[in-house]
PDB file of C-alpha atoms and ligand atoms in Angstrom:
ATOM      1  CA  MET I 822      -4.431  19.568  -6.055  1.00 49.00           C
ATOM      2  CA  ALA I 823      -1.365  18.195  -7.794  1.00 51.00           C
ATOM      3  CA  LEU I 824       1.572  20.546  -8.208  1.00 55.00           C
ATOM      4  CA  LEU I 825       2.314  21.211 -11.849  1.00 57.00           C
ATOM      5  CA  THR I 826       5.936  21.917 -12.363  1.00 54.00           C
ATOM      6  CA  ASP I 827       7.564  21.619 -15.740  1.00 51.00           C
ATOM      7  CA  ILE I 828       9.986  19.200 -14.084  1.00 53.00           C
ATOM      8  CA  ARG I 829       7.283  16.534 -14.166  1.00 67.00           C
ATOM      9  CA  LEU I 830       7.862  14.424 -17.248  1.00 80.00           C
ATOM     10  CA  PRO I 831       5.232  14.688 -19.935  1.00 91.00           C
ATOM     11  CA  ALA I 832       3.369  11.499 -20.811  1.00 95.00           C
ATOM     12  CA  VAL I 833       3.173  12.768 -24.362  1.00 97.00           C
ATOM     13  CA  GLN I 834       5.287  15.507 -25.896  1.00 97.00           C
ATOM     14  CA  LEU I 835       4.572  17.242 -29.202  1.00 97.00           C
ATOM     15  CA  ALA I 836       7.389  19.134 -30.901  1.00 97.00           C
ATOM     16  CA  ALA I 837       6.656  21.481 -33.818  1.00 97.00           C
ATOM     17  CA  VAL I 838       3.720  19.372 -34.991  1.00 97.00           C
ATOM     18  CA  SER I 839       2.161  20.633 -38.211  1.00 97.00           C
ATOM     19  CA  LYS I 840      -0.743  19.233 -40.163  1.00 97.00           C
ATOM     20  CA  SER I 841      -2.745  20.515 -43.093  1.00 97.00           C
ATOM     21  CA  TYR I 842      -5.584  19.198 -45.193  1.00 95.00           C
ATOM     22  CA  PRO I 843      -5.847  19.532 -48.965  1.00 91.00           C
ATOM     23  CA  SER I 844      -8.642  21.682 -50.320  1.00 91.00           C
ATOM     24  CA  ALA I 845      -9.582  23.048 -53.738  1.00 92.00           C
ATOM     25  CA  ALA I 846      -7.825  26.287 -52.772  1.00 90.00           C
ATOM     26  CA  GLY I 847      -4.618  24.447 -51.707  1.00 91.00           C
ATOM     27  CA  ALA I 848      -3.403  23.036 -48.415  1.00 92.00           C
ATOM     28  CA  VAL I 849      -5.213  24.406 -45.369  1.00 94.00           C
ATOM     29  CA  PRO I 850      -3.035  24.415 -42.256  1.00 96.00           C
ATOM     30  CA  VAL I 851      -4.817  23.019 -39.192  1.00 97.00           C
ATOM     31  CA  LEU I 852      -1.909  22.657 -36.747  1.00 98.00           C
ATOM     32  CA  ARG I 853       0.982  25.101 -37.031  1.00 98.00           C
ATOM     33  CA  GLU I 854       4.146  23.936 -35.296  1.00 97.00           C
ATOM     34  CA  VAL I 855       2.450  23.029 -32.046  1.00 98.00           C
ATOM     35  CA  SER I 856       4.895  22.257 -29.234  1.00 97.00           C
ATOM     36  CA  LEU I 857       3.294  21.041 -26.063  1.00 96.00           C
ATOM     37  CA  GLY I 858       3.698  18.478 -23.279  1.00 96.00           C
ATOM     38  CA  PHE I 859       0.939  16.742 -21.357  1.00 97.00           C
ATOM     39  CA  PRO I 860       2.178  16.233 -17.787  1.00 95.00           C
ATOM     40  CA  GLN I 861       1.889  12.802 -16.173  1.00 95.00           C
ATOM     41  CA  ARG I 862      -0.732  12.179 -13.503  1.00 95.00           C
ATOM     42  CA  ALA I 863      -2.521  15.404 -14.401  1.00 96.00           C
ATOM     43  CA  LEU I 864      -5.750  16.409 -16.094  1.00 97.00           C
ATOM     44  CA  THR I 865      -5.180  18.797 -18.985  1.00 98.00           C
ATOM     45  CA  ALA I 866      -8.087  20.520 -20.724  1.00 98.00           C
ATOM     46  CA  VAL I 867      -7.805  21.699 -24.323  1.00 98.00           C
ATOM     47  CA  MET I 868     -10.078  24.548 -25.338  1.00 97.00           C
ATOM     48  CA  GLY I 869     -10.556  26.679 -28.423  1.00 95.00           C
ATOM     49  CA  PRO I 870     -13.115  27.715 -31.020  1.00 94.00           C
ATOM     50  CA  SER I 871     -14.701  25.168 -33.312  1.00 94.00           C
ATOM     51  CA  GLY I 872     -12.291  24.397 -36.147  1.00 95.00           C
ATOM     52  CA  SER I 873      -9.202  25.525 -34.182  1.00 96.00           C
ATOM     53  CA  GLY I 874      -7.644  22.052 -34.491  1.00 97.00           C
ATOM     54  CA  LYS I 875      -8.442  20.445 -31.111  1.00 98.00           C
ATOM     55  CA  THR I 876      -9.565  17.082 -32.525  1.00 97.00           C
ATOM     56  CA  THR I 877      -6.671  17.009 -34.969  1.00 98.00           C
ATOM     57  CA  LEU I 878      -4.283  17.747 -32.088  1.00 98.00           C
ATOM     58  CA  LEU I 879      -5.687  14.879 -29.997  1.00 97.00           C
ATOM     59  CA  ASN I 880      -5.685  12.472 -32.935  1.00 96.00           C
ATOM     60  CA  CYS I 881      -2.046  13.275 -33.709  1.00 96.00           C
ATOM     61  CA  ALA I 882      -1.067  12.968 -30.034  1.00 97.00           C
ATOM     62  CA  ALA I 883      -2.861   9.591 -29.812  1.00 95.00           C
ATOM     63  CA  GLY I 884      -1.354   8.155 -32.991  1.00 94.00           C
ATOM     64  CA  LEU I 885      -4.754   8.057 -34.708  1.00 93.00           C
ATOM     65  CA  ASP I 886      -3.560  10.589 -37.264  1.00 93.00           C
ATOM     66  CA  LYS I 887      -0.107  11.414 -38.644  1.00 93.00           C
ATOM     67  CA  PRO I 888       1.352  14.908 -38.555  1.00 95.00           C
ATOM     68  CA  ASP I 889       2.919  16.239 -41.769  1.00 96.00           C
ATOM     69  CA  SER I 890       5.978  17.235 -39.761  1.00 96.00           C
ATOM     70  CA  GLY I 891       7.158  17.426 -36.182  1.00 96.00           C
ATOM     71  CA  LYS I 892       7.475  14.825 -33.466  1.00 96.00           C
ATOM     72  CA  VAL I 893       5.074  13.064 -31.136  1.00 97.00           C
ATOM     73  CA  LEU I 894       6.773  11.287 -28.250  1.00 96.00           C
ATOM     74  CA  LEU I 895       4.854   8.846 -26.058  1.00 96.00           C
ATOM     75  CA  GLY I 896       7.319   8.302 -23.247  1.00 93.00           C
ATOM     76  CA  ASP I 897      10.382   7.772 -25.398  1.00 90.00           C
ATOM     77  CA  THR I 898       8.525   6.187 -28.321  1.00 94.00           C
ATOM     78  CA  ASP I 899       8.501   8.397 -31.420  1.00 93.00           C
ATOM     79  CA  LEU I 900       5.098   7.692 -32.980  1.00 94.00           C
ATOM     80  CA  ALA I 901       6.216   9.053 -36.359  1.00 87.00           C
ATOM     81  CA  LYS I 902       8.816   6.282 -36.525  1.00 88.00           C
ATOM     82  CA  CYS I 903       6.306   3.513 -35.775  1.00 91.00           C
ATOM     83  CA  GLY I 904       4.945   1.424 -38.613  1.00 91.00           C
ATOM     84  CA  GLU I 905       1.197   0.728 -38.830  1.00 91.00           C
ATOM     85  CA  ARG I 906       1.452  -2.582 -36.980  1.00 92.00           C
ATOM     86  CA  GLU I 907       3.548  -1.149 -34.155  1.00 93.00           C
ATOM     87  CA  LEU I 908       1.180   1.829 -33.944  1.00 93.00           C
ATOM     88  CA  THR I 909      -1.787  -0.499 -33.551  1.00 91.00           C
ATOM     89  CA  VAL I 910      -0.065  -2.193 -30.606  1.00 91.00           C
ATOM     90  CA  VAL I 911       0.772   1.194 -29.051  1.00 93.00           C
ATOM     91  CA  ARG I 912      -2.810   2.401 -29.440  1.00 91.00           C
ATOM     92  CA  ARG I 913      -4.211  -0.767 -27.896  1.00 89.00           C
ATOM     93  CA  SER I 914      -1.862  -1.110 -24.981  1.00 90.00           C
ATOM     94  CA  ARG I 915      -0.625   2.370 -24.085  1.00 94.00           C
ATOM     95  CA  ILE I 916      -3.286   4.880 -25.151  1.00 96.00           C
ATOM     96  CA  GLY I 917      -6.951   5.274 -24.256  1.00 95.00           C
ATOM     97  CA  PHE I 918      -9.498   7.276 -26.199  1.00 95.00           C
ATOM     98  CA  VAL I 919     -12.947   8.472 -25.131  1.00 95.00           C
ATOM     99  CA  PHE I 920     -15.239   9.858 -27.816  1.00 94.00           C
ATOM    100  CA  GLN I 921     -18.153  12.292 -27.669  1.00 93.00           C
ATOM    101  CA  GLN I 922     -20.465   9.589 -29.081  1.00 93.00           C
ATOM    102  CA  PHE I 923     -19.211   6.851 -26.686  1.00 95.00           C
ATOM    103  CA  ASN I 924     -18.477   4.362 -29.535  1.00 95.00           C
ATOM    104  CA  LEU I 925     -19.588   1.285 -27.612  1.00 97.00           C
ATOM    105  CA  LEU I 926     -20.354  -1.889 -29.530  1.00 97.00           C
ATOM    106  CA  PRO I 927     -24.179  -2.117 -29.503  1.00 97.00           C
ATOM    107  CA  MET I 928     -24.371  -5.940 -29.519  1.00 97.00           C
ATOM    108  CA  LEU I 929     -22.134  -6.338 -26.478  1.00 97.00           C
ATOM    109  CA  THR I 930     -23.112  -5.877 -22.834  1.00 98.00           C
ATOM    110  CA  ALA I 931     -21.416  -3.280 -20.646  1.00 98.00           C
ATOM    111  CA  TYR I 932     -19.237  -6.057 -19.224  1.00 97.00           C
ATOM    112  CA  GLU I 933     -18.246  -7.316 -22.684  1.00 97.00           C
ATOM    113  CA  ASN I 934     -17.500  -3.793 -23.913  1.00 97.00           C
ATOM    114  CA  VAL I 935     -15.189  -3.191 -20.950  1.00 97.00           C
ATOM    115  CA  ALA I 936     -13.514  -6.590 -21.414  1.00 95.00           C
ATOM    116  CA  LEU I 937     -12.829  -5.908 -25.099  1.00 93.00           C
ATOM    117  CA  PRO I 938      -9.456  -4.090 -24.777  1.00 91.00           C
ATOM    118  CA  LEU I 939      -8.126  -6.989 -22.682  1.00 90.00           C
ATOM    119  CA  ARG I 940      -9.354  -9.443 -25.303  1.00 88.00           C
ATOM    120  CA  LEU I 941      -7.655  -7.430 -28.057  1.00 85.00           C
ATOM    121  CA  GLN I 942      -4.408  -7.528 -26.101  1.00 81.00           C
ATOM    122  CA  ARG I 943      -4.755 -11.296 -26.364  1.00 74.00           C
ATOM    123  CA  GLY I 944      -4.334 -11.646 -22.627  1.00 72.00           C
ATOM    124  CA  ARG I 945      -6.670 -13.688 -20.478  1.00 77.00           C
ATOM    125  CA  VAL I 946      -9.595 -11.504 -19.481  1.00 77.00           C
ATOM    126  CA  LYS I 947      -9.456 -11.163 -15.724  1.00 85.00           C
ATOM    127  CA  ARG I 948     -13.064 -10.975 -14.565  1.00 88.00           C
ATOM    128  CA  ASP I 949     -12.079  -9.142 -11.383  1.00 91.00           C
ATOM    129  CA  ARG I 950     -10.367  -6.393 -13.331  1.00 92.00           C
ATOM    130  CA  VAL I 951     -13.409  -5.854 -15.560  1.00 95.00           C
ATOM    131  CA  ARG I 952     -15.721  -5.841 -12.513  1.00 96.00           C
ATOM    132  CA  GLU I 953     -13.402  -3.421 -10.719  1.00 94.00           C
ATOM    133  CA  ALA I 954     -13.435  -1.023 -13.704  1.00 94.00           C
ATOM    134  CA  LEU I 955     -17.242  -1.135 -13.774  1.00 96.00           C
ATOM    135  CA  ARG I 956     -17.314  -0.551 -10.023  1.00 95.00           C
ATOM    136  CA  GLN I 957     -14.967   2.416 -10.424  1.00 92.00           C
ATOM    137  CA  VAL I 958     -17.547   4.112 -12.660  1.00 94.00           C
ATOM    138  CA  GLY I 959     -20.453   3.083 -10.422  1.00 94.00           C
ATOM    139  CA  LEU I 960     -22.024   0.600 -12.844  1.00 96.00           C
ATOM    140  CA  GLU I 961     -21.306  -2.838 -11.385  1.00 95.00           C
ATOM    141  CA  ASP I 962     -25.063  -3.468 -11.250  1.00 97.00           C
ATOM    142  CA  LYS I 963     -25.479  -2.666 -14.972  1.00 97.00           C
ATOM    143  CA  ALA I 964     -22.867  -5.135 -16.249  1.00 97.00           C
ATOM    144  CA  ASP I 965     -25.393  -7.154 -18.257  1.00 98.00           C
ATOM    145  CA  ARG I 966     -27.070  -4.232 -20.016  1.00 98.00           C
ATOM    146  CA  ARG I 967     -26.463  -3.372 -23.648  1.00 98.00           C
ATOM    147  CA  PRO I 968     -25.675   0.265 -24.557  1.00 98.00           C
ATOM    148  CA  ALA I 969     -29.258   0.914 -25.769  1.00 97.00           C
ATOM    149  CA  GLN I 970     -30.482  -0.011 -22.268  1.00 98.00           C
ATOM    150  CA  LEU I 971     -28.287   2.659 -20.657  1.00 97.00           C
ATOM    151  CA  SER I 972     -28.554   6.454 -20.500  1.00 96.00           C
ATOM    152  CA  GLY I 973     -26.020   8.603 -22.350  1.00 96.00           C
ATOM    153  CA  GLY I 974     -24.162   9.332 -19.127  1.00 96.00           C
ATOM    154  CA  GLN I 975     -24.044   5.644 -18.230  1.00 97.00           C
ATOM    155  CA  GLN I 976     -22.789   4.746 -21.717  1.00 97.00           C
ATOM    156  CA  GLN I 977     -20.002   7.276 -21.366  1.00 96.00           C
ATOM    157  CA  ARG I 978     -19.108   5.786 -17.974  1.00 96.00           C
ATOM    158  CA  VAL I 979     -18.878   2.340 -19.614  1.00 97.00           C
ATOM    159  CA  ALA I 980     -16.628   3.884 -22.279  1.00 97.00           C
ATOM    160  CA  ILE I 981     -14.393   5.317 -19.534  1.00 96.00           C
ATOM    161  CA  ALA I 982     -14.286   1.958 -17.738  1.00 96.00           C
ATOM    162  CA  ARG I 983     -13.304   0.346 -21.054  1.00 96.00           C
ATOM    163  CA  THR I 984     -10.448   2.827 -21.317  1.00 95.00           C
ATOM    164  CA  LEU I 985      -9.260   2.531 -17.705  1.00 93.00           C
ATOM    165  CA  VAL I 986      -9.317  -1.290 -17.643  1.00 93.00           C
ATOM    166  CA  ALA I 987      -6.285  -1.399 -19.943  1.00 91.00           C
ATOM    167  CA  GLU I 988      -4.346   0.991 -17.654  1.00 91.00           C
ATOM    168  CA  PRO I 989      -3.100   3.205 -20.501  1.00 94.00           C
ATOM    169  CA  GLU I 990      -0.258   5.686 -20.046  1.00 94.00           C
ATOM    170  CA  ILE I 991      -2.535   8.466 -21.235  1.00 97.00           C
ATOM    171  CA  VAL I 992      -6.253   8.906 -21.909  1.00 97.00           C
ATOM    172  CA  PHE I 993      -7.512  11.313 -24.556  1.00 97.00           C
ATOM    173  CA  ALA I 994     -11.136  12.414 -24.347  1.00 97.00           C
ATOM    174  CA  ASP I 995     -12.602  14.487 -27.181  1.00 97.00           C
ATOM    175  CA  GLU I 996     -15.569  16.438 -25.774  1.00 96.00           C
ATOM    176  CA  PRO I 997     -16.578  13.540 -23.494  1.00 95.00           C
ATOM    177  CA  THR I 998     -19.430  15.574 -21.991  1.00 94.00           C
ATOM    178  CA  GLY I 999     -20.473  17.158 -25.298  1.00 93.00           C
ATOM    179  CA  SER I1000     -23.631  15.085 -25.778  1.00 91.00           C
ATOM    180  CA  LEU I1001     -24.621  14.830 -22.114  1.00 94.00           C
ATOM    181  CA  ASP I1002     -26.868  16.861 -19.843  1.00 93.00           C
ATOM    182  CA  ARG I1003     -25.220  18.988 -17.150  1.00 92.00           C
ATOM    183  CA  ARG I1004     -25.621  16.454 -14.349  1.00 93.00           C
ATOM    184  CA  SER I1005     -24.201  13.501 -16.332  1.00 94.00           C
ATOM    185  CA  GLY I1006     -21.454  15.777 -17.630  1.00 93.00           C
ATOM    186  CA  ARG I1007     -20.481  16.656 -14.086  1.00 92.00           C
ATOM    187  CA  GLN I1008     -20.352  12.958 -13.130  1.00 93.00           C
ATOM    188  CA  ILE I1009     -18.014  12.265 -16.051  1.00 94.00           C
ATOM    189  CA  MET I1010     -15.748  15.123 -14.981  1.00 94.00           C
ATOM    190  CA  GLU I1011     -15.681  13.806 -11.409  1.00 93.00           C
ATOM    191  CA  LEU I1012     -14.749  10.357 -12.733  1.00 94.00           C
ATOM    192  CA  LEU I1013     -11.880  11.671 -14.835  1.00 95.00           C
ATOM    193  CA  ARG I1014     -10.668  13.859 -11.954  1.00 96.00           C
ATOM    194  CA  ASP I1015     -10.912  10.912  -9.583  1.00 93.00           C
ATOM    195  CA  SER I1016      -8.959   8.612 -11.857  1.00 93.00           C
ATOM    196  CA  VAL I1017      -6.129  11.169 -11.983  1.00 96.00           C
ATOM    197  CA  ASP I1018      -6.121  11.720  -8.213  1.00 95.00           C
ATOM    198  CA  ARG I1019      -6.642   8.137  -7.043  1.00 91.00           C
ATOM    199  CA  VAL I1020      -5.144   5.926  -9.770  1.00 89.00           C
ATOM    200  CA  GLY I1021      -2.597   8.404 -11.126  1.00 93.00           C
ATOM    201  CA  SER I1022      -4.033   8.439 -14.657  1.00 94.00           C
ATOM    202  CA  THR I1023      -2.977  11.043 -17.188  1.00 96.00           C
ATOM    203  CA  VAL I1024      -5.943  12.611 -18.982  1.00 97.00           C
ATOM    204  CA  VAL I1025      -6.191  15.128 -21.820  1.00 98.00           C
ATOM    205  CA  MET I1026      -9.689  16.350 -22.500  1.00 97.00           C
ATOM    206  CA  VAL I1027     -11.254  18.709 -25.041  1.00 97.00           C
ATOM    207  CA  THR I1028     -14.116  20.760 -23.656  1.00 96.00           C
ATOM    208  CA  HIS I1029     -16.085  23.916 -24.384  1.00 94.00           C
ATOM    209  CA  ASP I1030     -17.356  24.179 -20.822  1.00 94.00           C
ATOM    210  CA  PRO I1031     -15.444  26.484 -18.428  1.00 95.00           C
ATOM    211  CA  ALA I1032     -16.899  24.573 -15.450  1.00 93.00           C
ATOM    212  CA  ALA I1033     -15.499  21.290 -16.829  1.00 94.00           C
ATOM    213  CA  ALA I1034     -12.162  22.938 -17.628  1.00 96.00           C
ATOM    214  CA  ALA I1035     -12.009  24.192 -14.033  1.00 96.00           C
ATOM    215  CA  CYS I1036     -11.675  20.520 -12.928  1.00 95.00           C
ATOM    216  CA  ALA I1037      -8.372  20.352 -14.820  1.00 97.00           C
ATOM    217  CA  ASP I1038      -4.896  21.032 -13.490  1.00 97.00           C
ATOM    218  CA  ARG I1039      -4.038  22.951 -16.629  1.00 97.00           C
ATOM    219  CA  VAL I1040      -5.936  24.456 -19.559  1.00 97.00           C
ATOM    220  CA  VAL I1041      -4.321  24.891 -22.947  1.00 97.00           C
ATOM    221  CA  PHE I1042      -5.989  27.308 -25.375  1.00 96.00           C
ATOM    222  CA  LEU I1043      -5.833  26.642 -29.082  1.00 96.00           C
ATOM    223  CA  SER I1044      -6.702  29.153 -31.781  1.00 95.00           C
ATOM    224  CA  ASP I1045      -6.226  28.722 -35.505  1.00 96.00           C
ATOM    225  CA  GLY I1046      -3.912  25.739 -35.054  1.00 97.00           C
ATOM    226  CA  LYS I1047      -1.635  27.398 -32.510  1.00 97.00           C
ATOM    227  CA  VAL I1048      -1.317  27.293 -28.741  1.00 97.00           C
ATOM    228  CA  VAL I1049      -2.242  30.808 -27.687  1.00 95.00           C
ATOM    229  CA  GLY I1050      -2.471  30.489 -23.932  1.00 94.00           C
ATOM    230  CA  ARG I1051      -2.143  28.333 -20.861  1.00 95.00           C
ATOM    231  CA  LEU I1052      -3.697  28.461 -17.433  1.00 96.00           C
ATOM    232  CA  ASP I1053      -2.586  26.383 -14.434  1.00 96.00           C
ATOM    233  CA  HIS I1054      -4.990  25.601 -11.564  1.00 96.00           C
ATOM    234  CA  PRO I1055      -7.866  27.208 -13.466  1.00 96.00           C
ATOM    235  CA  THR I1056     -11.113  28.522 -12.034  1.00 96.00           C
ATOM    236  CA  ALA I1057     -14.253  28.677 -14.193  1.00 95.00           C
ATOM    237  CA  GLU I1058     -14.086  32.481 -14.030  1.00 95.00           C
ATOM    238  CA  ALA I1059     -10.459  32.632 -15.166  1.00 95.00           C
ATOM    239  CA  VAL I1060     -11.210  30.203 -18.017  1.00 96.00           C
ATOM    240  CA  ALA I1061     -14.230  32.208 -19.182  1.00 94.00           C
ATOM    241  CA  GLN I1062     -12.139  35.371 -19.075  1.00 93.00           C
ATOM    242  CA  GLN I1063      -9.372  33.782 -21.205  1.00 91.00           C
ATOM    243  CA  LEU I1064     -11.937  32.474 -23.683  1.00 90.00           C
ATOM    244  CA  SER I1065     -13.413  35.912 -24.121  1.00 88.00           C
ATOM    245  CA  LEU I1066      -9.897  37.175 -24.919  1.00 83.00           C
ATOM    246  CA  TRP I1067      -8.942  34.471 -27.411  1.00 69.00           C
ATOM    247  CA  GLU I1068     -12.309  34.096 -29.067  1.00 63.00           C
ATOM    248  CA  ARG I1069     -12.753  37.733 -29.839  1.00 59.00           C
TER     249      ARG I1069
HETATM  250  N1  ADP B1225     -10.093  14.786 -42.534  1.00 95.64           N
HETATM  251  C1  ADP B1225     -10.167  16.095 -42.807  1.00 95.64           C
HETATM  252  N2  ADP B1225     -10.130  16.541 -44.085  1.00 95.64           N
HETATM  253  C2  ADP B1225     -10.183  17.856 -44.366  1.00 95.64           C
HETATM  254  N3  ADP B1225     -10.251  18.821 -43.433  1.00 95.64           N
HETATM  255  C3  ADP B1225     -10.307  18.449 -42.153  1.00 95.64           C
HETATM  256  C4  ADP B1225     -10.264  17.077 -41.768  1.00 95.64           C
HETATM  257  N4  ADP B1225     -10.308  17.014 -40.410  1.00 95.64           N
HETATM  258  C5  ADP B1225     -10.396  18.294 -39.982  1.00 95.64           C
HETATM  259  N5  ADP B1225     -10.387  19.149 -41.021  1.00 95.64           N
HETATM  260  C6  ADP B1225     -10.426  20.635 -40.895  1.00 95.64           C
HETATM  261  O1  ADP B1225      -9.457  21.022 -39.969  1.00 95.64           O
HETATM  262  C7  ADP B1225      -9.912  22.091 -39.158  1.00 95.64           C
HETATM  263  C8  ADP B1225      -9.768  21.727 -37.712  1.00 95.64           C
HETATM  264  O2  ADP B1225     -10.603  20.629 -37.430  1.00 95.64           O
HETATM  265  P1  ADP B1225     -10.693  19.960 -35.987  1.00 95.64           P
HETATM  266  O3  ADP B1225      -9.356  19.500 -35.581  1.00 95.64           O
HETATM  267  O4  ADP B1225     -11.776  18.973 -36.056  1.00 95.64           O
HETATM  268  O5  ADP B1225     -11.113  21.223 -35.082  1.00 95.64           O
HETATM  269  P2  ADP B1225     -11.894  21.283 -33.698  1.00 95.64           P
HETATM  270  O6  ADP B1225     -11.889  19.928 -33.095  1.00 95.64           O
HETATM  271  O7  ADP B1225     -11.158  22.314 -32.902  1.00 95.64           O
HETATM  272  O8  ADP B1225     -13.282  21.757 -34.013  1.00 95.64           O
HETATM  273  C9  ADP B1225     -11.335  22.375 -39.569  1.00 95.64           C
HETATM  274  O9  ADP B1225     -11.329  23.490 -40.429  1.00 95.64           O
HETATM  275  C10 ADP B1225     -11.741  21.106 -40.313  1.00 95.64           C
HETATM  276  O10 ADP B1225     -12.659  21.429 -41.328  1.00 95.64           O
HETATM  277 MG1   MG B1226     -13.359  18.619 -32.476  1.00 95.64          MG
END
């Protein structure tokens, strides 16, 4: 397993990131001065109770949402300083996102869904690269199927291929196994692990499952908008034990 020293540069670095949402009773803080780096070529799991701010954290780190204050650095690009147009380019070319509900386009085949990021980058779509991404997730024989003709696990594998084809600097996955059965969930975890180990991807993944978190190099625990713990080289037992501490 990869060695995780703090010397390794983070792909994304958050510094004192705060975010709150307005409510009738006033602003409700969701992230409270979160400072955190996601190491390159590693799989980081983010865990915490429902409502603790995990999705908001990922969205801020991926430039899908803007913090109220603090810094988000992607490499040496400060996302807070990017205008909307620049941010769109960054999101398309440097960041990947995998959603719990797959978010594939229903009218497009698996092949066309995977080719889409390359199309959006206005480059020529290299057929070999799309095929290779589908092969990487074990679906080269399903290239012509539409999402409705695929199982949930297969759809999520297409979504991962669509992310990997653009070779992003970092992939964020928000509960990627959350709507899958155990077996498909395990396949997705193996894929993400494999892409870190073999291709050198950087992946940050939200999960509730200690077994999934145990595939990570590092687990970060979030509670009430704050980082409350960290575990390197986790085992499922150690993760479950931490959760029982923080979720009490
Ligand atoms: N767009 C929004 N408007 C208002 N409140 C929000 C919005 N997004 C999230 N929240 C609130 O922020 C808190 C954290 O949400 P979220 O980041 O989705 O947590 P998690 O992913 O850990 O369940 C929750 O209390 C949620 O209700
Ligand atoms: Mg969430």
